[in-house]
Amino acid sequence: MAKNVERVTDEQITRAAEMVLAARYPIALTGAGMSVESGIPPFRGPGGLWTKYGEPPMNGYQIFLADPKKGWEERIKRQDDELFAPLKGARPNPGHYAFAELERIGVLRFLITQNVDDLHRQAGHKALAEIHGNWKLIRCLQCGARFQSGEISLEVLPPPCPQCKGLLKADTVAFGEPIPPAVLRECAEHSARSDLVILGGTSATVYPAAGFAIEVKERGGRLIEVNLYESEITRICDLSLRGGAADVLPRLSQKIAGLRRARLS
Ligand code: APR
């Protein structure tokens, strides 16, 4: 937990829970802040990788396409650098489990994550879209097929797609790379139906992800933010729960489940 952050009050948690229960189609949009308490550094804000090293080039995808062999060689070399190493040992934290519980009891309808760390899946979340991909997967740029990293032999670089012989790349979406159309469509469908978004640990600086929450707000929906600090979207949120995801989300999930049980009994 960050220093001198006021603990989120029970009244705020109750207010947020009431808003979620009053919504027809609550969804979540999560970012790197969800996984900080799993040991994975964020990109922006205190301790952020981009804060430390500067934002990466905005044309990483074009650089890969210009020399895929080199791109693959760099990927193999970087397996233990500061971006990948924390992913290997990371486990879901109570924040991930809280969202999975809200899905299990039928409250949370869908979750869009910008995280590539697989932690929502590991926490048992089912109805989700990984809009920036998943670090454990390899994707074919021609036919769109996805493979577990271990399924792809690296004898030949770049490795050919086992299905169509097309060009394979990490599933994680590089800067400058279009979001795979099927993923984008799925996110758009769920956000179009949504009237409330719980934003968990995102600076809301990257599009199209942040745009889904803004569209819900513009259509008269509501936004609840769970973030240790102010973000780009704080000013249009109906409620900002200024605390750590691993602390606030379990409290919110328990309050929602309790109020819901009381109403159903
Ligand atoms: N609990 C909740 N929020 C937190 C916590 C925490 N313990 N720690 C940090 N945060 C917040 C920060 O205040 C910040 O607003 O999480 C947010 C992290 O923001 P970013 O690092 O920008 O991550 P994200 O919003 O996911 O970035 C979007 O940018 O670089 C690309 O592809 C990358 O998916 C990423 C995208």
PDB file of C-alpha atoms and ligand atoms in Angstrom:
ATOM      1  CA  MET A   1       0.000   0.000   0.000  1.00  0.00           C
ATOM      2  CA  ALA A   2       1.244   3.492  -0.812  1.00  0.00           C
ATOM      3  CA  LYS A   3       2.137   5.728   2.096  1.00  0.00           C
ATOM      4  CA  ASN A   4      -0.393   8.303   3.461  1.00  0.00           C
ATOM      5  CA  VAL A   5      -3.283   7.036   1.309  1.00  0.00           C
ATOM      6  CA  GLU A   6      -6.493   7.542   3.310  1.00  0.00           C
ATOM      7  CA  ARG A   7      -8.161   4.152   3.816  1.00  0.00           C
ATOM      8  CA  VAL A   8     -11.312   3.891   1.708  1.00  0.00           C
ATOM      9  CA  THR A   9     -14.274   4.274   4.098  1.00  0.00           C
ATOM     10  CA  ASP A  10     -17.041   1.709   4.548  1.00  0.00           C
ATOM     11  CA  GLU A  11     -19.504   4.369   3.392  1.00  0.00           C
ATOM     12  CA  GLN A  12     -17.635   4.689   0.077  1.00  0.00           C
ATOM     13  CA  ILE A  13     -17.556   0.888  -0.301  1.00  0.00           C
ATOM     14  CA  THR A  14     -21.317   0.711   0.414  1.00  0.00           C
ATOM     15  CA  ARG A  15     -22.026   3.526  -2.070  1.00  0.00           C
ATOM     16  CA  ALA A  16     -19.993   1.750  -4.756  1.00  0.00           C
ATOM     17  CA  ALA A  17     -21.725  -1.557  -4.023  1.00  0.00           C
ATOM     18  CA  GLU A  18     -25.165   0.071  -4.301  1.00  0.00           C
ATOM     19  CA  MET A  19     -24.179   1.617  -7.671  1.00  0.00           C
ATOM     20  CA  VAL A  20     -22.999  -1.760  -8.991  1.00  0.00           C
ATOM     21  CA  LEU A  21     -26.191  -3.522  -7.832  1.00  0.00           C
ATOM     22  CA  ALA A  22     -28.344  -0.801  -9.410  1.00  0.00           C
ATOM     23  CA  ALA A  23     -26.623  -1.300 -12.793  1.00  0.00           C
ATOM     24  CA  ARG A  24     -28.061  -3.528 -15.510  1.00  0.00           C
ATOM     25  CA  TYR A  25     -24.760  -4.610 -17.104  1.00  0.00           C
ATOM     26  CA  PRO A  26     -21.665  -3.898 -14.970  1.00  0.00           C
ATOM     27  CA  ILE A  27     -18.295  -4.656 -16.613  1.00  0.00           C
ATOM     28  CA  ALA A  28     -14.684  -4.110 -15.515  1.00  0.00           C
ATOM     29  CA  LEU A  29     -11.712  -2.517 -17.267  1.00  0.00           C
ATOM     30  CA  THR A  30      -8.405  -3.380 -15.623  1.00  0.00           C
ATOM     31  CA  GLY A  31      -4.788  -2.301 -15.988  1.00  0.00           C
ATOM     32  CA  ALA A  32      -1.336  -2.854 -14.580  1.00  0.00           C
ATOM     33  CA  GLY A  33      -2.275  -1.527 -11.133  1.00  0.00           C
ATOM     34  CA  MET A  34      -4.237  -4.758 -10.605  1.00  0.00           C
ATOM     35  CA  SER A  35      -0.989  -6.747 -10.615  1.00  0.00           C
ATOM     36  CA  VAL A  36       1.320  -4.466  -8.628  1.00  0.00           C
ATOM     37  CA  GLU A  37       0.381  -6.422  -5.504  1.00  0.00           C
ATOM     38  CA  SER A  38       1.348  -9.570  -7.428  1.00  0.00           C
ATOM     39  CA  GLY A  39       4.877  -8.186  -7.831  1.00  0.00           C
ATOM     40  CA  ILE A  40       4.542  -6.895 -11.408  1.00  0.00           C
ATOM     41  CA  PRO A  41       5.591  -3.229 -11.818  1.00  0.00           C
ATOM     42  CA  PRO A  42       3.162  -0.886 -13.579  1.00  0.00           C
ATOM     43  CA  PHE A  43       4.154   1.154 -16.632  1.00  0.00           C
ATOM     44  CA  ARG A  44       3.284   4.681 -15.476  1.00  0.00           C
ATOM     45  CA  GLY A  45       3.198   6.427 -12.099  1.00  0.00           C
ATOM     46  CA  PRO A  46       5.408   5.509  -9.136  1.00  0.00           C
ATOM     47  CA  GLY A  47       7.590   2.465  -9.878  1.00  0.00           C
ATOM     48  CA  GLY A  48       6.412   2.379 -13.484  1.00  0.00           C
ATOM     49  CA  LEU A  49       8.644   0.820 -16.140  1.00  0.00           C
ATOM     50  CA  TRP A  50       7.955   3.634 -18.619  1.00  0.00           C
ATOM     51  CA  THR A  51       8.508   6.125 -15.802  1.00  0.00           C
ATOM     52  CA  LYS A  52      11.933   4.533 -15.325  1.00  0.00           C
ATOM     53  CA  TYR A  53      12.990   3.866 -18.928  1.00  0.00           C
ATOM     54  CA  GLY A  54      10.714   6.178 -20.957  1.00  0.00           C
ATOM     55  CA  GLU A  55       7.810   5.085 -23.163  1.00  0.00           C
ATOM     56  CA  PRO A  56       8.852   2.466 -25.761  1.00  0.00           C
ATOM     57  CA  PRO A  57       8.828   3.391 -29.463  1.00  0.00           C
ATOM     58  CA  MET A  58       5.291   3.742 -30.827  1.00  0.00           C
ATOM     59  CA  ASN A  59       6.216   1.630 -33.873  1.00  0.00           C
ATOM     60  CA  GLY A  60       7.358  -1.606 -32.214  1.00  0.00           C
ATOM     61  CA  TYR A  61       5.055  -3.560 -34.543  1.00  0.00           C
ATOM     62  CA  GLN A  62       6.521  -1.990 -37.694  1.00  0.00           C
ATOM     63  CA  ILE A  63      10.059  -2.670 -36.395  1.00  0.00           C
ATOM     64  CA  PHE A  64       9.108  -6.344 -35.898  1.00  0.00           C
ATOM     65  CA  LEU A  65       7.595  -6.638 -39.388  1.00  0.00           C
ATOM     66  CA  ALA A  66      10.705  -5.086 -40.936  1.00  0.00           C
ATOM     67  CA  ASP A  67      12.880  -7.866 -39.480  1.00  0.00           C
ATOM     68  CA  PRO A  68      10.879 -10.669 -37.792  1.00  0.00           C
ATOM     69  CA  LYS A  69      13.975 -12.852 -37.347  1.00  0.00           C
ATOM     70  CA  LYS A  70      15.661 -10.108 -35.320  1.00  0.00           C
ATOM     71  CA  GLY A  71      12.438  -9.552 -33.394  1.00  0.00           C
ATOM     72  CA  TRP A  72      12.356 -13.209 -32.399  1.00  0.00           C
ATOM     73  CA  GLU A  73      16.051 -13.216 -31.465  1.00  0.00           C
ATOM     74  CA  GLU A  74      15.427 -10.199 -29.188  1.00  0.00           C
ATOM     75  CA  ARG A  75      12.404 -11.892 -27.629  1.00  0.00           C
ATOM     76  CA  ILE A  76      14.500 -14.971 -26.769  1.00  0.00           C
ATOM     77  CA  LYS A  77      17.240 -12.751 -25.299  1.00  0.00           C
ATOM     78  CA  ARG A  78      14.779 -10.734 -23.163  1.00  0.00           C
ATOM     79  CA  GLN A  79      13.182 -13.700 -21.419  1.00  0.00           C
ATOM     80  CA  ASP A  80      14.728 -12.651 -18.082  1.00  0.00           C
ATOM     81  CA  ASP A  81      14.600  -8.871 -18.304  1.00  0.00           C
ATOM     82  CA  GLU A  82      12.608  -6.557 -16.026  1.00  0.00           C
ATOM     83  CA  LEU A  83       9.490  -6.837 -18.184  1.00  0.00           C
ATOM     84  CA  PHE A  84       9.285 -10.641 -18.345  1.00  0.00           C
ATOM     85  CA  ALA A  85      10.949 -11.889 -15.138  1.00  0.00           C
ATOM     86  CA  PRO A  86       8.159 -10.646 -12.766  1.00  0.00           C
ATOM     87  CA  LEU A  87       5.529 -12.290 -15.007  1.00  0.00           C
ATOM     88  CA  LYS A  88       7.025 -15.751 -14.508  1.00  0.00           C
ATOM     89  CA  GLY A  89       6.602 -15.926 -10.727  1.00  0.00           C
ATOM     90  CA  ALA A  90       3.437 -13.820 -10.447  1.00  0.00           C
ATOM     91  CA  ARG A  91       0.259 -15.201  -8.883  1.00  0.00           C
ATOM     92  CA  PRO A  92      -3.231 -13.649  -8.750  1.00  0.00           C
ATOM     93  CA  ASN A  93      -3.854 -11.387  -5.743  1.00  0.00           C
ATOM     94  CA  PRO A  94      -7.131 -10.823  -3.820  1.00  0.00           C
ATOM     95  CA  GLY A  95      -8.092  -8.136  -6.355  1.00  0.00           C
ATOM     96  CA  HIS A  96      -8.149 -10.655  -9.220  1.00  0.00           C
ATOM     97  CA  TYR A  97     -10.127 -13.126  -7.102  1.00  0.00           C
ATOM     98  CA  ALA A  98     -12.607 -10.389  -6.127  1.00  0.00           C
ATOM     99  CA  PHE A  99     -13.494  -9.755  -9.785  1.00  0.00           C
ATOM    100  CA  ALA A 100     -13.766 -13.524 -10.408  1.00  0.00           C
ATOM    101  CA  GLU A 101     -16.163 -13.785  -7.425  1.00  0.00           C
ATOM    102  CA  LEU A 102     -18.326 -10.922  -8.767  1.00  0.00           C
ATOM    103  CA  GLU A 103     -18.515 -12.859 -12.048  1.00  0.00           C
ATOM    104  CA  ARG A 104     -19.343 -16.127 -10.239  1.00  0.00           C
ATOM    105  CA  ILE A 105     -22.324 -14.598  -8.392  1.00  0.00           C
ATOM    106  CA  GLY A 106     -23.621 -13.169 -11.672  1.00  0.00           C
ATOM    107  CA  VAL A 107     -22.973  -9.481 -10.944  1.00  0.00           C
ATOM    108  CA  LEU A 108     -19.963  -8.724 -13.199  1.00  0.00           C
ATOM    109  CA  ARG A 109     -20.922  -9.436 -16.830  1.00  0.00           C
ATOM    110  CA  PHE A 110     -17.567  -9.035 -18.579  1.00  0.00           C
ATOM    111  CA  LEU A 111     -13.978  -7.978 -17.898  1.00  0.00           C
ATOM    112  CA  ILE A 112     -11.617  -6.236 -20.324  1.00  0.00           C
ATOM    113  CA  THR A 113      -8.005  -6.368 -19.199  1.00  0.00           C
ATOM    114  CA  GLN A 114      -5.066  -4.501 -20.668  1.00  0.00           C
ATOM    115  CA  ASN A 115      -2.749  -6.819 -18.741  1.00  0.00           C
ATOM    116  CA  VAL A 116      -0.856  -9.575 -20.542  1.00  0.00           C
ATOM    117  CA  ASP A 117       0.035 -11.354 -17.273  1.00  0.00           C
ATOM    118  CA  ASP A 118      -2.692 -14.081 -17.424  1.00  0.00           C
ATOM    119  CA  LEU A 119      -3.577 -13.413 -13.749  1.00  0.00           C
ATOM    120  CA  HIS A 120      -7.332 -12.858 -14.247  1.00  0.00           C
ATOM    121  CA  ARG A 121      -7.485 -16.243 -16.021  1.00  0.00           C
ATOM    122  CA  GLN A 122      -5.433 -17.879 -13.271  1.00  0.00           C
ATOM    123  CA  ALA A 123      -7.889 -16.429 -10.728  1.00  0.00           C
ATOM    124  CA  GLY A 124     -10.647 -18.334 -12.521  1.00  0.00           C
ATOM    125  CA  HIS A 125     -12.192 -15.446 -14.487  1.00  0.00           C
ATOM    126  CA  LYS A 126     -14.126 -16.795 -17.489  1.00  0.00           C
ATOM    127  CA  ALA A 127     -15.836 -13.957 -19.435  1.00  0.00           C
ATOM    128  CA  LEU A 128     -12.891 -11.736 -20.271  1.00  0.00           C
ATOM    129  CA  ALA A 129     -10.969 -10.195 -23.156  1.00  0.00           C
ATOM    130  CA  GLU A 130      -7.207  -9.668 -23.023  1.00  0.00           C
ATOM    131  CA  ILE A 131      -7.174  -6.616 -25.275  1.00  0.00           C
ATOM    132  CA  HIS A 132      -3.365  -6.399 -25.322  1.00  0.00           C
ATOM    133  CA  GLY A 133      -2.889 -10.165 -25.564  1.00  0.00           C
ATOM    134  CA  ASN A 134      -1.371 -12.755 -23.252  1.00  0.00           C
ATOM    135  CA  TRP A 135       2.379 -13.160 -22.674  1.00  0.00           C
ATOM    136  CA  LYS A 136       2.069 -16.991 -22.624  1.00  0.00           C
ATOM    137  CA  LEU A 137       0.706 -17.162 -26.171  1.00  0.00           C
ATOM    138  CA  ILE A 138       2.043 -16.920 -29.723  1.00  0.00           C
ATOM    139  CA  ARG A 139      -0.285 -15.632 -32.470  1.00  0.00           C
ATOM    140  CA  CYS A 140      -0.213 -16.082 -36.233  1.00  0.00           C
ATOM    141  CA  LEU A 141      -0.466 -12.729 -38.018  1.00  0.00           C
ATOM    142  CA  GLN A 142      -1.998 -14.429 -41.050  1.00  0.00           C
ATOM    143  CA  CYS A 143      -4.655 -16.836 -39.746  1.00  0.00           C
ATOM    144  CA  GLY A 144      -4.957 -15.505 -36.173  1.00  0.00           C
ATOM    145  CA  ALA A 145      -4.388 -18.930 -34.589  1.00  0.00           C
ATOM    146  CA  ARG A 146      -2.942 -18.831 -31.050  1.00  0.00           C
ATOM    147  CA  PHE A 147      -0.510 -21.345 -29.540  1.00  0.00           C
ATOM    148  CA  GLN A 148       1.049 -21.881 -26.110  1.00  0.00           C
ATOM    149  CA  SER A 149       4.714 -20.724 -26.321  1.00  0.00           C
ATOM    150  CA  GLY A 150       5.896 -24.284 -25.587  1.00  0.00           C
ATOM    151  CA  GLU A 151       4.089 -25.617 -28.689  1.00  0.00           C
ATOM    152  CA  ILE A 152       6.249 -23.625 -31.103  1.00  0.00           C
ATOM    153  CA  SER A 153       9.693 -24.890 -32.042  1.00  0.00           C
ATOM    154  CA  LEU A 154      12.326 -22.146 -32.306  1.00  0.00           C
ATOM    155  CA  GLU A 155      14.586 -24.210 -34.607  1.00  0.00           C
ATOM    156  CA  VAL A 156      13.756 -21.814 -37.424  1.00  0.00           C
ATOM    157  CA  LEU A 157      13.364 -18.042 -36.789  1.00  0.00           C
ATOM    158  CA  PRO A 158      10.879 -16.590 -37.344  1.00  0.00           C
ATOM    159  CA  PRO A 159       8.937 -19.845 -36.692  1.00  0.00           C
ATOM    160  CA  PRO A 160       6.240 -20.611 -39.299  1.00  0.00           C
ATOM    161  CA  CYS A 161       2.604 -21.009 -38.190  1.00  0.00           C
ATOM    162  CA  PRO A 162       1.887 -24.768 -37.763  1.00  0.00           C
ATOM    163  CA  GLN A 163      -1.519 -24.193 -39.395  1.00  0.00           C
ATOM    164  CA  CYS A 164      -0.908 -21.858 -42.338  1.00  0.00           C
ATOM    165  CA  LYS A 165       2.892 -21.338 -42.412  1.00  0.00           C
ATOM    166  CA  GLY A 166       2.230 -17.610 -41.796  1.00  0.00           C
ATOM    167  CA  LEU A 167       4.332 -15.256 -39.650  1.00  0.00           C
ATOM    168  CA  LEU A 168       4.132 -15.924 -35.899  1.00  0.00           C
ATOM    169  CA  LYS A 169       4.540 -13.220 -33.256  1.00  0.00           C
ATOM    170  CA  ALA A 170       4.066 -12.873 -29.500  1.00  0.00           C
ATOM    171  CA  ASP A 171       0.353 -12.557 -28.733  1.00  0.00           C
ATOM    172  CA  THR A 172       1.088  -9.409 -26.688  1.00  0.00           C
ATOM    173  CA  VAL A 173       0.020  -6.439 -28.830  1.00  0.00           C
ATOM    174  CA  ALA A 174       2.998  -4.214 -29.674  1.00  0.00           C
ATOM    175  CA  PHE A 175       2.735  -0.439 -29.936  1.00  0.00           C
ATOM    176  CA  GLY A 176       1.552   0.360 -33.468  1.00  0.00           C
ATOM    177  CA  GLU A 177      -0.085  -3.084 -33.843  1.00  0.00           C
ATOM    178  CA  PRO A 178      -3.819  -3.228 -34.503  1.00  0.00           C
ATOM    179  CA  ILE A 179      -5.813  -4.984 -31.777  1.00  0.00           C
ATOM    180  CA  PRO A 180      -6.929  -8.358 -33.248  1.00  0.00           C
ATOM    181  CA  PRO A 181     -10.393  -7.610 -34.747  1.00  0.00           C
ATOM    182  CA  ALA A 182     -12.240 -10.426 -32.938  1.00  0.00           C
ATOM    183  CA  VAL A 183     -11.009  -9.155 -29.539  1.00  0.00           C
ATOM    184  CA  LEU A 184     -11.907  -5.570 -30.382  1.00  0.00           C
ATOM    185  CA  ARG A 185     -15.405  -6.623 -31.502  1.00  0.00           C
ATOM    186  CA  GLU A 186     -15.996  -8.539 -28.284  1.00  0.00           C
ATOM    187  CA  CYS A 187     -14.904  -5.559 -26.122  1.00  0.00           C
ATOM    188  CA  ALA A 188     -17.091  -3.195 -28.143  1.00  0.00           C
ATOM    189  CA  GLU A 189     -20.132  -5.499 -27.842  1.00  0.00           C
ATOM    190  CA  HIS A 190     -19.907  -5.725 -24.056  1.00  0.00           C
ATOM    191  CA  SER A 191     -19.111  -2.041 -23.485  1.00  0.00           C
ATOM    192  CA  ALA A 192     -22.042  -1.104 -25.780  1.00  0.00           C
ATOM    193  CA  ARG A 193     -24.351  -3.042 -23.422  1.00  0.00           C
ATOM    194  CA  SER A 194     -22.753  -1.694 -20.249  1.00  0.00           C
ATOM    195  CA  ASP A 195     -24.144   1.006 -17.976  1.00  0.00           C
ATOM    196  CA  LEU A 196     -21.391   0.796 -15.348  1.00  0.00           C
ATOM    197  CA  VAL A 197     -17.629   0.207 -15.535  1.00  0.00           C
ATOM    198  CA  ILE A 198     -15.419  -0.643 -12.562  1.00  0.00           C
ATOM    199  CA  LEU A 199     -11.926   0.591 -13.524  1.00  0.00           C
ATOM    200  CA  GLY A 200      -9.324  -1.422 -11.635  1.00  0.00           C
ATOM    201  CA  GLY A 201      -5.743  -0.107 -11.614  1.00  0.00           C
ATOM    202  CA  THR A 202      -5.536   1.660 -14.936  1.00  0.00           C
ATOM    203  CA  SER A 203      -4.141   5.080 -15.822  1.00  0.00           C
ATOM    204  CA  ALA A 204      -6.733   5.190 -18.656  1.00  0.00           C
ATOM    205  CA  THR A 205      -4.127   6.657 -21.003  1.00  0.00           C
ATOM    206  CA  VAL A 206      -4.148   4.016 -23.751  1.00  0.00           C
ATOM    207  CA  TYR A 207      -6.817   3.604 -26.447  1.00  0.00           C
ATOM    208  CA  PRO A 208      -9.013   1.931 -27.498  1.00  0.00           C
ATOM    209  CA  ALA A 209      -9.196   0.408 -23.966  1.00  0.00           C
ATOM    210  CA  ALA A 210      -9.815   3.690 -22.130  1.00  0.00           C
ATOM    211  CA  GLY A 211     -12.310   4.687 -24.816  1.00  0.00           C
ATOM    212  CA  PHE A 212     -14.703   1.884 -23.843  1.00  0.00           C
ATOM    213  CA  ALA A 213     -15.148   3.405 -20.361  1.00  0.00           C
ATOM    214  CA  ILE A 214     -15.534   6.929 -21.734  1.00  0.00           C
ATOM    215  CA  GLU A 215     -18.239   5.725 -24.174  1.00  0.00           C
ATOM    216  CA  VAL A 216     -20.214   4.154 -21.310  1.00  0.00           C
ATOM    217  CA  LYS A 217     -20.033   7.454 -19.412  1.00  0.00           C
ATOM    218  CA  GLU A 218     -21.052   9.467 -22.495  1.00  0.00           C
ATOM    219  CA  ARG A 219     -24.130   7.244 -22.874  1.00  0.00           C
ATOM    220  CA  GLY A 220     -25.175   8.115 -19.306  1.00  0.00           C
ATOM    221  CA  GLY A 221     -23.519   5.144 -17.608  1.00  0.00           C
ATOM    222  CA  ARG A 222     -21.436   5.311 -14.446  1.00  0.00           C
ATOM    223  CA  LEU A 223     -17.741   4.855 -13.694  1.00  0.00           C
ATOM    224  CA  ILE A 224     -16.219   3.614 -10.439  1.00  0.00           C
ATOM    225  CA  GLU A 225     -12.439   3.833 -10.207  1.00  0.00           C
ATOM    226  CA  VAL A 226     -10.223   1.750  -7.923  1.00  0.00           C
ATOM    227  CA  ASN A 227      -6.798   3.348  -8.092  1.00  0.00           C
ATOM    228  CA  LEU A 228      -4.063   4.272  -5.649  1.00  0.00           C
ATOM    229  CA  TYR A 229      -3.599   7.617  -7.393  1.00  0.00           C
ATOM    230  CA  GLU A 230      -5.455  10.053  -9.674  1.00  0.00           C
ATOM    231  CA  SER A 231      -5.721   8.839 -13.269  1.00  0.00           C
ATOM    232  CA  GLU A 232      -6.647  10.361 -16.627  1.00  0.00           C
ATOM    233  CA  ILE A 233     -10.248   9.343 -16.051  1.00  0.00           C
ATOM    234  CA  THR A 234     -10.690  10.333 -12.383  1.00  0.00           C
ATOM    235  CA  ARG A 235     -12.367  13.626 -13.277  1.00  0.00           C
ATOM    236  CA  ILE A 236     -15.315  11.885 -15.020  1.00  0.00           C
ATOM    237  CA  CYS A 237     -15.681   9.036 -12.503  1.00  0.00           C
ATOM    238  CA  ASP A 238     -18.834   8.956 -10.368  1.00  0.00           C
ATOM    239  CA  LEU A 239     -16.801   7.479  -7.511  1.00  0.00           C
ATOM    240  CA  SER A 240     -13.046   7.070  -6.989  1.00  0.00           C
ATOM    241  CA  LEU A 241     -11.973   4.518  -4.365  1.00  0.00           C
ATOM    242  CA  ARG A 242      -8.442   5.772  -3.666  1.00  0.00           C
ATOM    243  CA  GLY A 243      -6.728   2.566  -2.514  1.00  0.00           C
ATOM    244  CA  GLY A 244      -4.900  -0.607  -3.591  1.00  0.00           C
ATOM    245  CA  ALA A 245      -6.819  -3.052  -5.787  1.00  0.00           C
ATOM    246  CA  ALA A 246      -5.887  -6.027  -3.591  1.00  0.00           C
ATOM    247  CA  ASP A 247      -7.428  -4.241  -0.566  1.00  0.00           C
ATOM    248  CA  VAL A 248     -10.403  -2.349  -2.011  1.00  0.00           C
ATOM    249  CA  LEU A 249     -11.795  -4.886  -4.508  1.00  0.00           C
ATOM    250  CA  PRO A 250     -12.259  -7.714  -1.951  1.00  0.00           C
ATOM    251  CA  ARG A 251     -14.082  -5.254   0.350  1.00  0.00           C
ATOM    252  CA  LEU A 252     -16.277  -4.152  -2.566  1.00  0.00           C
ATOM    253  CA  SER A 253     -16.958  -7.723  -3.682  1.00  0.00           C
ATOM    254  CA  GLN A 254     -17.900  -8.829  -0.131  1.00  0.00           C
ATOM    255  CA  LYS A 255     -20.213  -5.821   0.336  1.00  0.00           C
ATOM    256  CA  ILE A 256     -21.936  -6.484  -3.011  1.00  0.00           C
ATOM    257  CA  ALA A 257     -22.416 -10.177  -2.174  1.00  0.00           C
ATOM    258  CA  GLY A 258     -23.769  -9.284   1.294  1.00  0.00           C
ATOM    259  CA  LEU A 259     -26.244  -6.654   0.047  1.00  0.00           C
ATOM    260  CA  ARG A 260     -27.345  -8.992  -2.738  1.00  0.00           C
ATOM    261  CA  ARG A 261     -27.950 -11.889  -0.307  1.00  0.00           C
ATOM    262  CA  ALA A 262     -29.935  -9.577   1.980  1.00  0.00           C
ATOM    263  CA  ARG A 263     -32.119  -8.475  -0.945  1.00  0.00           C
ATOM    264  CA  LEU A 264     -32.640 -12.003  -2.248  1.00  0.00           C
ATOM    265  CA  SER A 265     -33.613 -13.410   1.172  1.00  0.00           C
TER     266      SER A 265
HETATM  267  N1  APR B   1      -3.889  -0.650  -6.859  1.00  0.00           N
HETATM  268  C1  APR B   1      -4.628   0.050  -7.762  1.00  0.00           C
HETATM  269  N2  APR B   1      -4.084   0.864  -8.707  1.00  0.00           N
HETATM  270  C2  APR B   1      -2.743   0.971  -8.708  1.00  0.00           C
HETATM  271  C3  APR B   1      -1.901   0.284  -7.788  1.00  0.00           C
HETATM  272  C4  APR B   1      -2.532  -0.546  -6.843  1.00  0.00           C
HETATM  273  N3  APR B   1      -1.828  -1.233  -5.922  1.00  0.00           N
HETATM  274  N4  APR B   1      -0.608   0.610  -8.074  1.00  0.00           N
HETATM  275  C5  APR B   1      -0.644   1.463  -9.124  1.00  0.00           C
HETATM  276  N5  APR B   1      -1.916   1.689  -9.490  1.00  0.00           N
HETATM  277  C6  APR B   1      -2.414   2.490 -10.606  1.00  0.00           C
HETATM  278  C7  APR B   1      -1.560   3.671 -10.982  1.00  0.00           C
HETATM  279  O1  APR B   1      -1.968   4.808 -10.241  1.00  0.00           O
HETATM  280  C8  APR B   1      -1.907   3.833 -12.473  1.00  0.00           C
HETATM  281  O2  APR B   1      -3.030   4.690 -12.632  1.00  0.00           O
HETATM  282  O3  APR B   1      -2.423   1.637 -11.735  1.00  0.00           O
HETATM  283  C9  APR B   1      -2.301   2.426 -12.908  1.00  0.00           C
HETATM  284  C10 APR B   1      -1.256   1.785 -13.798  1.00  0.00           C
HETATM  285  O4  APR B   1      -1.219   2.545 -14.970  1.00  0.00           O
HETATM  286  P1  APR B   1      -0.274   2.060 -16.175  1.00  0.00           P
HETATM  287  O5  APR B   1       1.032   1.644 -15.638  1.00  0.00           O
HETATM  288  O6  APR B   1      -0.367   3.129 -17.219  1.00  0.00           O
HETATM  289  O7  APR B   1      -0.984   0.733 -16.688  1.00  0.00           O
HETATM  290  P2  APR B   1      -2.194   0.600 -17.688  1.00  0.00           P
HETATM  291  O8  APR B   1      -3.246   1.603 -17.420  1.00  0.00           O
HETATM  292  O9  APR B   1      -2.576  -0.827 -17.661  1.00  0.00           O
HETATM  293  O10 APR B   1      -1.487   0.903 -19.114  1.00  0.00           O
HETATM  294  C11 APR B   1      -2.225   0.607 -20.281  1.00  0.00           C
HETATM  295  O11 APR B   1      -0.222   0.902 -21.581  1.00  0.00           O
HETATM  296  O12 APR B   1       2.007   0.528 -21.953  1.00  0.00           O
HETATM  297  C12 APR B   1       0.749   0.099 -22.273  1.00  0.00           C
HETATM  298  O13 APR B   1       0.226  -2.045 -23.002  1.00  0.00           O
HETATM  299  C13 APR B   1       0.557  -1.315 -21.856  1.00  0.00           C
HETATM  300  O14 APR B   1      -1.502  -2.362 -21.167  1.00  0.00           O
HETATM  301  C14 APR B   1      -0.643  -1.262 -20.918  1.00  0.00           C
HETATM  302  C15 APR B   1      -1.302   0.045 -21.307  1.00  0.00           C
END
